[in-house]
Amino acid sequence: MPGGGAVPITGTTDVSRVEAPVTVRAYLIVAFAAFGGIFFGYDTGWMGGVLNMDFFIKQYTDAEYPDVKFPNLDPLDPVVVDYRNTIFSVPSWQQSLVTSILSAGTFFGAIIAGDTADFIGRRLTIILGCLIFIVGGILETASTGLNVMVAGRLIAGLGVGFISSIVILYMSEIAPKKVRGAVVAGYQFCITIGILLANCVVYATQNRRDTGSYRIPVAVQFLWAIILAVGLALLPESPRYWVKKGKLDKAAAALGRVRGQPLDSEYIQDELAEIIANHEYEMSVLPQTSYLGSWMACFKGKITKPSSNARRTTLGICMQAMQQLTGINFIFYFGPVFFQQLGSISNPFLIGLVTTLVNVLSTPASFVMVEKIGRRPLLVFGAAGMVIMQFIVGAIGATAGKNTADHPANPNATRAMIAFICLNISVFATTWGPCAWIVIGEIFPLTIRSRGVGLSTASNWFWNCIIGIITPYLVADRADSARMGSNVFFLWGSLCCVSFLFAFFFVPETKGLTLEQVDQMLEETTPRKSRAWKPHSTFASEMHLAEKNISVPVETVETKREGSAV
């Protein structure tokens, strides 16, 4: 074979043979790609802690340290607590700006990345995101004031937008169907690891009274960028990207590397045939036109039809919005600031570390749950669970846990609030945390997949930005804020009610299906009946691929495989 010839791509009618067997190589490749979640998580984690660091606050407010101004008073003395809440704290507008500006950058980065991934490939887009992120990180680390910090977070946000959207796309396109949910859930796990690492670093540097207190946590981010960029340079491109570009020899080579199979394997031929046939079908339904037309294709069709592009795009955008509106990032962005307000907590950084640890330890359970229980049930029951937990936190905070001058908070009530906040985090970590990312990577057809995932991820960052802007004004104990305190959990709980209804009526079950079979399922059933749907035919047979005499040059593919790393 190495001497020349071609392998015919005819496809199969057997729905059980549309994907090659799972190999250790496939696990390792997608596991490493999930490392991109470290970016998302780490950047989510360090900002909340830095905003509550004494040195950072003094640098931004010029107010005197509490222990210097009140040397003989206990840190929990009402006078000291009031001084921290009203004077020795970063103003709400600055908290909003430095927190939300990153999300503004990621919003645009995610949208731009959708285009970029179709032009230069999924792999190179992620690497480009790493480089952009490093530039922003340099500015963040060098900053000593608001202007440079804001510029750095905006640029870093562009890079995170590239990475957060295209890592999901890349993983979904190369992961085997049997474990796709689990490995994409690994992305969420890496987010939690990133948050934990950020909290650990912040906890270690919180008491420094020099620029190292915040520069060290910021500078650690460079390590994640370098590891991901170097690793992705060694991994194969998505075979579905090459099919979309019409380069079938490269698609076969990439698929062979991802699946750990030789080109003449029938499994590789059948899986490639199914990808090609599905792409041909999508092109026949919605041909590519102009650049603007390709974006408009994301919104083609009736929104009432489950298989239409408009319905899928709306589903992806709303799914990511609902994930953010659970209020989870309120805890990770402003946890230390909020815990400080509860009045009976002496070390809010430690409580922040505990909540992060709960997030990390809970997420691995989702690896099994998403494949055994399914995406849809987890989203429905997860939303219901968060409604209960958040309403309990709000109720305790409005009664025994209320902290005012004439009604000091009951320490036991405060502990109960922390406990239910941790339970809420655990529910999120096993349901909406991973499942929202899994679903957006599965529901789009190849013709609009990169843009669909980009728009969905942009929605996540848009609402992330909104939460970053409004939350300081909702909960801060200052004259320019609403002073909702723990009542904000009634708001998050009410929004989780909306998430429950959304998941029940609009989210389909995609467990155990290839991306091409998900397309077929959406055309033949409704979300509430999707769990019972089973694949019954292949795109290769329906598109009569065997009659089209499609073949892949063997010599070209073998040469490319032999010259590739991994």
XYZ file of C-alpha atoms in Angstrom:
566
model
C 0.000 0.000 0.000
C 2.716 2.561 0.773
C 3.672 2.389 -2.853
C 0.480 4.079 -4.039
C -3.196 3.531 -4.742
C -6.323 4.744 -3.065
C -8.796 3.519 -0.468
C -12.477 3.758 -1.514
C -14.832 5.439 0.957
C -18.197 3.716 0.599
C -19.713 3.741 4.091
C -21.900 1.197 5.844
C -25.567 0.551 6.569
C -24.714 -0.788 10.044
C -25.419 1.953 12.595
C -23.083 0.270 15.092
C -20.073 0.692 12.774
C -20.173 4.445 12.192
C -17.378 5.040 14.700
C -14.045 3.334 15.344
C -13.439 1.592 18.698
C -12.238 3.704 21.630
C -8.480 3.580 22.212
C -6.169 4.875 24.918
C -4.852 7.431 22.417
C -8.326 8.945 21.998
C -8.653 9.295 25.768
C -5.260 10.966 26.101
C -5.855 13.446 23.276
C -9.216 14.702 24.540
C -7.999 14.650 28.143
C -5.170 16.993 27.244
C -7.499 19.245 25.229
C -9.669 19.575 28.344
C -6.696 21.286 29.969
C -7.991 24.474 28.318
C -10.545 24.689 31.119
C -7.712 25.674 33.437
C -7.690 29.125 31.774
C -11.379 29.714 32.353
C -11.264 28.482 35.939
C -8.055 30.140 37.046
C -9.082 33.545 35.773
C -12.487 33.142 37.429
C -10.806 32.242 40.709
C -8.045 34.784 41.282
C -9.952 38.016 40.754
C -12.362 37.609 43.695
C -9.511 36.973 46.113
C -7.348 39.806 44.827
C -10.227 42.283 45.212
C -10.250 41.484 48.934
C -6.459 41.657 49.483
C -5.364 44.401 51.870
C -2.444 45.552 49.704
C -4.566 45.645 46.524
C -7.319 47.597 48.323
C -4.832 50.107 49.736
C -3.250 50.545 46.298
C -6.637 51.295 44.734
C -8.176 53.376 47.563
C -5.207 54.929 49.454
C -7.079 54.076 52.676
C -5.033 53.005 55.707
C -4.803 49.322 56.671
C -7.458 48.432 59.295
C -4.875 46.950 61.686
C -2.842 50.164 61.461
C -5.822 52.479 61.898
C -7.326 50.374 64.717
C -4.326 48.578 66.252
C -6.078 47.600 69.483
C -9.350 46.310 68.016
C -10.303 42.762 67.026
C -10.723 42.239 63.245
C -14.378 41.269 63.854
C -15.113 44.330 65.986
C -18.129 46.174 64.486
C -16.032 49.327 64.040
C -13.413 47.460 61.990
C -16.055 45.567 59.999
C -17.863 48.815 59.170
C -14.567 50.444 58.141
C -13.812 47.531 55.790
C -17.297 47.583 54.256
C -17.597 51.336 53.739
C -14.066 52.710 53.324
C -11.411 50.001 53.077
C -12.819 48.211 50.020
C -12.458 48.649 46.278
C -15.330 50.873 45.036
C -18.200 48.987 43.420
C -17.623 50.541 40.007
C -13.981 49.457 40.005
C -14.912 45.923 41.112
C -17.429 45.817 38.269
C -14.948 47.114 35.727
C -11.953 44.898 36.488
C -14.172 41.808 36.823
C -16.464 42.299 33.852
C -13.957 43.675 31.328
C -12.407 40.227 30.938
C -15.831 38.817 30.107
C -16.340 41.591 27.552
C -13.094 40.525 25.883
C -14.062 36.858 25.932
C -17.445 37.676 24.398
C -15.809 39.128 21.299
C -13.034 36.530 21.370
C -15.537 33.665 21.260
C -17.357 35.152 18.253
C -14.135 35.881 16.360
C -12.853 32.395 17.175
C -15.827 30.795 15.412
C -14.673 32.348 12.135
C -10.988 31.782 12.799
C -11.509 28.069 13.515
C -13.065 27.621 10.075
C -10.203 29.444 8.345
C -7.060 28.133 10.072
C -8.369 25.119 11.973
C -9.412 24.312 15.514
C -5.906 23.536 16.763
C -4.182 26.703 15.497
C -7.047 28.860 16.786
C -6.493 27.555 20.322
C -2.744 28.172 20.028
C -3.421 31.727 18.777
C -5.686 32.228 21.802
C -2.816 31.212 24.091
C -0.530 33.822 22.527
C -3.126 36.590 22.857
C -3.719 35.555 26.464
C -0.011 35.833 27.263
C 0.071 39.444 25.994
C -2.853 40.329 28.260
C -1.281 38.493 31.184
C 1.912 40.545 30.844
C -0.087 43.772 31.167
C -2.063 42.428 34.152
C 1.133 41.409 35.945
C 2.850 44.729 35.264
C -0.108 46.868 36.342
C -0.008 49.107 39.416
C -3.253 50.924 38.701
C -6.659 50.595 37.123
C -5.894 51.569 33.510
C -3.219 48.967 32.730
C -5.104 46.258 34.666
C -8.248 46.901 32.614
C -6.312 46.840 29.316
C -4.598 43.605 30.302
C -7.832 41.887 31.301
C -9.519 42.961 28.072
C -6.731 41.472 25.926
C -6.470 38.358 28.098
C -10.219 38.014 27.701
C -9.891 37.851 23.914
C -7.499 34.920 24.330
C -9.730 33.135 26.835
C -12.647 33.596 24.417
C -10.692 31.827 21.678
C -9.727 28.982 23.981
C -13.003 28.462 25.851
C -15.113 28.124 22.698
C -12.790 26.186 20.413
C -11.579 23.678 23.014
C -15.215 22.547 23.369
C -15.555 22.363 19.582
C -12.289 20.435 19.189
C -13.094 17.957 21.952
C -16.631 17.308 20.697
C -15.380 16.630 17.170
C -12.660 14.158 18.124
C -14.120 12.408 21.203
C -15.700 8.923 20.794
C -19.481 8.975 21.252
C -19.434 6.529 24.179
C -17.348 8.850 26.319
C -17.871 12.234 24.656
C -20.003 13.507 27.524
C -17.483 12.319 30.094
C -14.461 13.857 28.391
C -16.196 17.177 27.744
C -17.211 17.083 31.420
C -13.467 16.865 31.968
C -13.313 20.415 30.612
C -15.606 21.526 33.443
C -13.425 19.571 35.874
C -10.386 21.485 34.637
C -12.317 24.721 35.198
C -12.835 23.696 38.824
C -9.161 22.734 39.144
C -8.241 26.169 37.773
C -10.486 27.890 40.325
C -8.981 25.792 43.132
C -5.408 26.534 42.065
C -6.210 30.241 41.883
C -7.681 30.185 45.378
C -4.682 28.287 46.723
C -2.245 30.809 45.251
C -4.343 33.755 46.458
C -4.593 32.195 49.921
C -0.809 31.849 50.016
C -0.128 35.464 49.010
C -3.057 37.284 50.676
C -1.045 38.626 53.617
C 1.867 40.019 51.578
C 2.038 43.782 51.652
C 3.782 44.287 48.349
C 2.884 43.901 44.665
C 3.697 40.187 44.885
C 0.361 39.724 46.677
C -1.500 40.034 43.366
C 1.295 39.704 40.790
C 2.137 36.147 41.768
C -1.457 34.853 41.268
C -1.659 36.684 37.927
C 1.735 35.497 36.670
C 0.976 31.820 37.331
C -1.405 31.986 34.351
C 1.520 32.020 31.919
C 2.233 28.395 32.805
C -1.200 27.223 31.601
C -0.816 29.119 28.305
C 2.589 27.607 27.558
C 1.548 24.023 28.400
C -1.615 24.183 26.276
C 0.047 25.849 23.264
C 2.960 23.402 23.161
C 0.702 20.391 23.653
C -1.783 21.421 20.950
C 1.079 21.882 18.499
C 1.707 18.134 18.793
C -1.913 16.955 18.526
C -3.830 16.242 15.282
C -6.357 18.599 13.729
C -10.049 17.720 13.892
C -10.921 15.355 10.998
C -14.302 17.072 10.672
C -12.516 20.367 9.962
C -10.643 18.750 7.053
C -13.900 17.278 5.702
C -15.457 20.737 5.817
C -12.454 22.066 3.861
C -12.752 19.226 1.324
C -9.315 17.739 2.146
C -10.267 14.111 2.606
C -6.697 12.779 2.679
C -5.885 14.991 5.654
C -9.212 14.080 7.258
C -8.363 10.378 6.982
C -4.876 10.962 8.395
C -6.228 12.946 11.333
C -8.964 10.391 12.020
C -6.426 7.575 11.961
C -4.266 9.370 14.523
C -7.203 10.230 16.760
C -8.584 6.673 16.713
C -5.217 4.901 16.712
C -6.161 2.909 13.586
C -4.449 2.379 10.206
C -5.965 3.972 7.116
C -7.062 0.633 5.665
C -9.132 -0.109 8.784
C -12.783 -0.524 7.876
C -13.701 1.411 10.985
C -11.790 4.478 9.759
C -13.328 4.183 6.285
C -16.869 3.838 7.681
C -16.551 6.685 10.189
C -15.031 8.995 7.581
C -17.800 8.049 5.162
C -20.443 8.979 7.719
C -18.825 12.381 8.374
C -18.576 13.074 4.631
C -22.168 11.978 3.956
C -23.554 14.055 6.802
C -21.655 17.122 5.560
C -22.973 16.587 2.031
C -26.490 16.304 3.401
C -26.169 19.536 5.386
C -24.724 21.322 2.346
C -27.646 20.141 0.217
C -30.135 21.478 2.759
C -28.319 24.764 3.369
C -25.667 25.558 0.730
C -22.839 27.935 1.703
C -23.114 31.372 0.110
C -21.388 34.629 1.060
C -19.548 35.362 4.284
C -22.574 37.201 5.680
C -24.806 34.395 4.425
C -22.770 31.839 6.330
C -23.451 33.757 9.552
C -27.125 34.124 8.685
C -27.250 30.351 8.216
C -27.011 30.039 12.005
C -30.516 31.536 12.219
C -32.182 29.814 9.249
C -35.424 27.895 9.677
C -38.372 27.994 12.059
C -37.517 28.262 15.722
C -40.398 25.884 16.490
C -38.684 23.072 14.543
C -36.158 21.198 16.747
C -33.765 20.484 13.855
C -33.630 24.012 12.407
C -30.428 25.996 12.724
C -32.360 28.840 14.354
C -33.635 26.489 17.070
C -30.192 24.967 17.658
C -28.471 28.340 17.870
C -31.133 29.670 20.225
C -30.805 26.522 22.328
C -27.016 26.939 22.583
C -27.198 30.651 23.400
C -29.916 30.173 26.036
C -28.197 27.109 27.508
C -25.055 29.089 28.278
C -27.073 32.059 29.553
C -28.983 29.778 31.926
C -25.718 28.299 33.208
C -24.432 31.743 34.184
C -27.766 32.853 35.643
C -27.621 30.053 38.200
C -25.443 32.557 40.077
C -22.520 30.182 40.446
C -19.906 32.752 39.488
C -21.272 35.173 42.064
C -19.735 32.802 44.623
C -16.425 32.442 42.795
C -16.066 36.076 41.730
C -17.240 37.787 44.906
C -17.197 34.967 47.479
C -14.547 36.463 49.808
C -16.236 39.891 49.648
C -19.664 38.347 50.385
C -18.380 36.106 53.176
C -16.748 39.143 54.788
C -20.184 40.790 54.958
C -21.720 37.878 56.872
C -20.045 39.314 59.964
C -19.066 36.145 61.832
C -16.391 34.806 59.464
C -12.835 35.683 60.461
C -11.141 34.278 57.334
C -13.269 34.694 54.174
C -10.355 33.471 52.009
C -10.473 30.093 53.758
C -14.232 29.758 53.185
C -13.665 30.658 49.528
C -11.090 27.887 49.352
C -13.565 25.426 50.894
C -16.300 26.260 48.360
C -13.792 25.794 45.556
C -12.704 22.445 46.945
C -16.337 21.303 47.029
C -16.613 22.273 43.364
C -13.532 20.229 42.446
C -14.477 17.123 44.438
C -18.063 17.072 43.141
C -17.334 17.410 39.413
C -15.783 13.936 38.764
C -19.127 12.317 39.599
C -20.481 13.926 36.425
C -18.076 11.827 34.308
C -20.230 8.790 35.033
C -23.584 10.542 35.451
C -23.637 12.194 32.008
C -23.195 8.805 30.302
C -25.359 6.704 32.630
C -28.188 9.124 33.427
C -27.949 11.448 30.425
C -27.678 15.175 29.796
C -31.373 16.066 29.907
C -32.304 14.518 33.317
C -29.235 16.058 34.936
C -30.171 19.519 33.673
C -33.815 19.207 34.778
C -33.165 17.813 38.256
C -30.042 19.921 38.723
C -32.037 23.123 38.235
C -34.653 21.877 40.718
C -31.946 21.082 43.272
C -30.383 24.531 42.970
C -33.775 26.207 43.439
C -34.147 24.441 46.786
C -30.602 25.162 48.000
C -30.605 28.828 47.022
C -33.993 29.564 48.551
C -32.827 27.982 51.815
C -29.689 30.157 51.834
C -31.807 33.254 51.173
C -34.302 32.328 53.887
C -31.599 31.776 56.528
C -29.874 35.007 55.534
C -33.117 36.951 55.885
C -33.786 35.586 59.384
C -31.240 34.145 61.836
C -28.269 34.845 59.556
C -29.095 38.528 59.101
C -26.195 40.749 60.179
C -27.059 44.320 61.209
C -26.046 46.647 64.026
C -29.084 45.724 66.122
C -29.208 42.074 64.977
C -25.770 40.388 64.896
C -25.682 37.248 62.773
C -26.120 33.931 64.546
C -22.832 32.027 63.967
C -24.726 28.733 63.599
C -27.001 30.298 60.988
C -23.933 31.539 59.111
C -22.475 28.013 59.152
C -25.767 26.661 57.818
C -25.682 29.200 54.977
C -22.153 28.127 54.060
C -23.242 24.466 54.148
C -26.159 25.018 51.759
C -24.011 27.184 49.494
C -21.620 24.217 49.296
C -24.522 21.854 48.529
C -25.662 24.231 45.790
C -22.155 24.220 44.318
C -22.114 20.415 44.423
C -25.417 20.193 42.538
C -24.163 22.644 39.916
C -20.843 20.826 39.524
C -22.548 17.543 38.647
C -25.309 18.954 36.411
C -25.343 22.379 34.801
C -21.597 22.858 35.098
C -20.559 20.119 32.647
C -23.843 19.490 30.800
C -24.186 23.011 29.404
C -20.777 22.626 27.710
C -21.496 19.087 26.540
C -24.793 19.985 24.864
C -23.477 22.985 22.896
C -20.695 20.815 21.491
C -23.198 18.233 20.225
C -26.236 20.014 18.801
C -24.811 21.918 15.810
C -24.362 20.530 12.272
C -20.864 20.708 10.792
C -21.791 23.563 8.437
C -22.354 25.993 11.333
C -20.704 24.146 14.241
C -17.764 26.496 14.821
C -19.950 29.599 14.674
C -22.732 27.984 16.707
C -20.356 26.986 19.486
C -18.736 30.424 19.279
C -22.082 32.215 19.652
C -23.084 29.947 22.538
C -19.786 30.535 24.344
C -20.105 34.265 23.680
C -23.496 34.106 25.404
C -21.822 32.532 28.439
C -19.302 35.345 28.613
C -21.917 38.025 27.925
C -23.932 36.999 30.967
C -20.724 36.453 32.885
C -19.931 40.092 32.114
C -23.400 41.263 33.173
C -23.085 39.396 36.481
C -19.638 40.894 37.011
C -21.053 44.399 36.445
C -24.231 44.229 38.529
C -23.265 41.994 41.440
C -21.141 44.546 43.366
C -24.069 46.968 43.169
C -26.494 44.271 44.356
C -24.672 42.980 47.424
C -22.023 45.506 48.550
C -22.705 47.180 51.892
C -22.167 50.691 50.551
C -24.334 53.733 49.951
C -24.144 53.304 46.159
C -25.398 49.683 46.269
C -28.711 47.848 46.733
C -27.353 46.061 49.827
C -29.260 42.875 49.027
C -26.708 40.744 50.869
C -27.877 37.132 51.112
C -31.246 38.087 49.567
C -29.456 37.847 46.224
C -29.915 34.065 46.527
C -33.673 34.557 46.082
C -32.817 36.130 42.715
C -30.542 33.241 41.684
C -33.106 30.677 42.885
C -35.864 32.313 40.832
C -33.664 32.245 37.742
C -33.010 28.535 38.372
C -36.799 28.046 38.112
C -36.517 29.417 34.569
C -33.593 27.044 33.919
C -35.758 24.108 35.063
C -38.539 24.970 32.583
C -36.035 25.607 29.799
C -34.344 22.221 30.260
C -37.653 20.352 30.487
C -39.187 21.788 27.323
C -36.227 22.490 25.036
C -33.165 20.340 25.773
C -32.894 17.010 23.865
C -31.066 13.894 25.059
C -27.869 13.319 23.058
C -26.254 10.549 25.129
C -24.629 7.707 23.182
C -25.028 9.239 19.697
C -22.421 10.365 17.194
C -22.597 14.020 16.168
C -24.113 12.893 12.868
C -26.756 10.807 14.674
C -27.645 13.825 16.817
C -28.529 15.634 13.570
C -30.770 12.741 12.585
C -32.416 12.577 16.006
C -33.271 16.285 16.005
C -35.020 15.887 12.650
C -37.131 12.926 13.732
C -38.248 13.643 17.305
C -38.875 16.299 19.966
C -36.805 17.097 23.086
C -39.243 15.402 25.471
C -39.277 12.207 23.374
C -35.614 12.270 22.378
C -34.493 9.852 25.111
C -36.355 6.988 23.399
C -34.932 7.660 19.913
C -32.542 5.073 18.457
C -30.448 5.366 15.254
C -31.896 3.262 12.441
C -29.898 4.214 9.343
C -26.644 5.875 8.306
C -26.091 9.047 6.326
C -23.698 7.149 4.075
C -26.483 4.807 2.921
C -29.098 7.561 2.623
C -26.757 9.758 0.577
C -25.710 6.739 -1.588
C -22.060 7.452 -0.902
C -20.941 4.142 -2.415
C -22.154 5.322 -5.827
C -20.070 8.512 -5.764
C -16.649 6.831 -6.153
C -15.004 8.783 -3.327
C -11.509 7.586 -2.449
C -8.515 8.730 -0.402
C -4.972 8.604 -1.860
C -3.050 6.104 0.266
C 0.455 7.414 -0.352
C -0.469 10.964 0.643
C -2.102 9.835 3.843
C 0.615 7.355 4.824
C 3.307 9.964 4.257
C 1.475 12.487 6.418
C 0.915 9.947 9.175
C 4.546 8.869 9.251
C 5.739 12.461 9.428
C 3.415 13.474 12.273
C 4.020 13.521 16.003
C 1.653 11.672 18.351
